[in-house]
């Protein structure tokens, strides 16, 4: 594999008070779990493009878990290998 584009997302929303561990895990599995797999396959850093979401920077009602997963994805993409 010479390159990859990661555009995964999950269409779920919950206010912070209603957010449960399962929703957070689902969001992280889709975003960060895929990155961990790509790293094991030694794809990261070749020709990789990671798309997170504007929800990381712009508040979106009910998207706390999704925004957190996106921020983790961004941190993963910027760390040194």
PDB file of C-alpha atoms in Angstrom:
ATOM      1  CA  UNK A   1       0.000   0.000   0.000  1.00  0.00           C
ATOM      2  CA  UNK A   2       1.547   3.276  -1.097  1.00  0.00           C
ATOM      3  CA  UNK A   3      -1.027   5.690   0.280  1.00  0.00           C
ATOM      4  CA  UNK A   4      -4.384   6.091   1.895  1.00  0.00           C
ATOM      5  CA  UNK A   5      -7.133   8.630   2.483  1.00  0.00           C
ATOM      6  CA  UNK A   6      -8.926   8.293   5.833  1.00  0.00           C
ATOM      7  CA  UNK A   7     -12.398   9.874   5.701  1.00  0.00           C
ATOM      8  CA  UNK A   8     -14.309   7.720   8.188  1.00  0.00           C
ATOM      9  CA  UNK A   9     -17.063   9.240  10.248  1.00  0.00           C
ATOM     10  CA  UNK A  10     -19.999   8.260  12.389  1.00  0.00           C
ATOM     11  CA  UNK A  11     -23.378   9.933  12.312  1.00  0.00           C
ATOM     12  CA  UNK A  12     -24.373  10.003  15.952  1.00  0.00           C
ATOM     13  CA  UNK A  13     -25.137  12.819  18.334  1.00  0.00           C
ATOM     14  CA  UNK A  14     -25.806  13.208  22.040  1.00  0.00           C
ATOM     15  CA  UNK A  15     -25.690  16.068  24.470  1.00  0.00           C
ATOM     16  CA  UNK A  16     -22.855  15.820  26.976  1.00  0.00           C
ATOM     17  CA  UNK A  17     -25.184  14.758  29.797  1.00  0.00           C
ATOM     18  CA  UNK A  18     -26.514  11.896  27.633  1.00  0.00           C
ATOM     19  CA  UNK A  19     -23.154  10.817  26.182  1.00  0.00           C
ATOM     20  CA  UNK A  20     -22.253   7.323  27.289  1.00  0.00           C
ATOM     21  CA  UNK A  21     -19.005   5.388  27.108  1.00  0.00           C
ATOM     22  CA  UNK A  22     -20.336   3.266  24.215  1.00  0.00           C
ATOM     23  CA  UNK A  23     -20.849   6.314  21.988  1.00  0.00           C
ATOM     24  CA  UNK A  24     -17.355   7.572  22.752  1.00  0.00           C
ATOM     25  CA  UNK A  25     -15.881   4.135  21.999  1.00  0.00           C
ATOM     26  CA  UNK A  26     -17.765   3.943  18.669  1.00  0.00           C
ATOM     27  CA  UNK A  27     -16.434   7.329  17.574  1.00  0.00           C
ATOM     28  CA  UNK A  28     -12.864   6.493  18.587  1.00  0.00           C
ATOM     29  CA  UNK A  29     -13.014   3.076  16.913  1.00  0.00           C
ATOM     30  CA  UNK A  30     -14.015   4.616  13.589  1.00  0.00           C
ATOM     31  CA  UNK A  31     -11.454   7.429  13.693  1.00  0.00           C
ATOM     32  CA  UNK A  32      -8.490   6.251  15.784  1.00  0.00           C
ATOM     33  CA  UNK A  33      -8.928   2.491  15.460  1.00  0.00           C
ATOM     34  CA  UNK A  34      -8.506   2.793  11.706  1.00  0.00           C
ATOM     35  CA  UNK A  35      -5.346   4.847  12.172  1.00  0.00           C
ATOM     36  CA  UNK A  36      -3.900   2.217  14.483  1.00  0.00           C
ATOM     37  CA  UNK A  37      -4.581  -0.422  11.828  1.00  0.00           C
ATOM     38  CA  UNK A  38      -2.905   1.710   9.159  1.00  0.00           C
ATOM     39  CA  UNK A  39       0.103   2.150  11.404  1.00  0.00           C
ATOM     40  CA  UNK A  40       0.378  -1.622  11.919  1.00  0.00           C
ATOM     41  CA  UNK A  41       0.270  -1.981   8.127  1.00  0.00           C
ATOM     42  CA  UNK A  42       3.064   0.633   7.963  1.00  0.00           C
ATOM     43  CA  UNK A  43       1.041   2.960   5.730  1.00  0.00           C
ATOM     44  CA  UNK A  44       1.166   6.075   7.923  1.00  0.00           C
ATOM     45  CA  UNK A  45       3.566   8.701   6.674  1.00  0.00           C
ATOM     46  CA  UNK A  46       3.808   7.486   3.109  1.00  0.00           C
ATOM     47  CA  UNK A  47       1.068   9.239   1.150  1.00  0.00           C
ATOM     48  CA  UNK A  48      -1.557   9.570   3.811  1.00  0.00           C
ATOM     49  CA  UNK A  49      -4.311  12.139   3.941  1.00  0.00           C
ATOM     50  CA  UNK A  50      -6.361  12.270   7.128  1.00  0.00           C
ATOM     51  CA  UNK A  51      -9.683  14.095   7.117  1.00  0.00           C
ATOM     52  CA  UNK A  52     -11.077  14.900  10.519  1.00  0.00           C
ATOM     53  CA  UNK A  53     -13.901  17.427  10.709  1.00  0.00           C
ATOM     54  CA  UNK A  54     -14.721  21.042  11.279  1.00  0.00           C
ATOM     55  CA  UNK A  55     -16.512  19.768  14.419  1.00  0.00           C
ATOM     56  CA  UNK A  56     -13.093  19.768  16.105  1.00  0.00           C
ATOM     57  CA  UNK A  57     -12.864  23.558  15.877  1.00  0.00           C
ATOM     58  CA  UNK A  58     -16.444  24.757  15.461  1.00  0.00           C
ATOM     59  CA  UNK A  59     -18.936  23.774  18.151  1.00  0.00           C
ATOM     60  CA  UNK A  60     -21.618  21.485  16.751  1.00  0.00           C
ATOM     61  CA  UNK A  61     -24.602  20.691  18.957  1.00  0.00           C
ATOM     62  CA  UNK A  62     -24.402  17.115  20.275  1.00  0.00           C
ATOM     63  CA  UNK A  63     -21.058  16.241  18.685  1.00  0.00           C
ATOM     64  CA  UNK A  64     -18.765  16.125  21.737  1.00  0.00           C
ATOM     65  CA  UNK A  65     -17.696  12.475  21.324  1.00  0.00           C
ATOM     66  CA  UNK A  66     -17.215  12.966  17.575  1.00  0.00           C
ATOM     67  CA  UNK A  67     -15.163  16.138  18.081  1.00  0.00           C
ATOM     68  CA  UNK A  68     -12.979  14.401  20.677  1.00  0.00           C
ATOM     69  CA  UNK A  69     -12.318  11.504  18.287  1.00  0.00           C
ATOM     70  CA  UNK A  70     -11.413  13.985  15.548  1.00  0.00           C
ATOM     71  CA  UNK A  71      -8.989  15.784  17.827  1.00  0.00           C
ATOM     72  CA  UNK A  72      -7.364  12.460  18.717  1.00  0.00           C
ATOM     73  CA  UNK A  73      -7.100  11.726  14.999  1.00  0.00           C
ATOM     74  CA  UNK A  74      -5.399  15.066  14.393  1.00  0.00           C
ATOM     75  CA  UNK A  75      -2.957  14.460  17.242  1.00  0.00           C
ATOM     76  CA  UNK A  76      -2.197  10.997  15.860  1.00  0.00           C
ATOM     77  CA  UNK A  77      -1.518  12.458  12.428  1.00  0.00           C
ATOM     78  CA  UNK A  78       0.893  15.101  13.703  1.00  0.00           C
ATOM     79  CA  UNK A  79       2.974  12.953  16.032  1.00  0.00           C
ATOM     80  CA  UNK A  80       6.385  11.851  14.885  1.00  0.00           C
ATOM     81  CA  UNK A  81       6.789   8.284  13.786  1.00  0.00           C
TER      82      UNK A  81
END
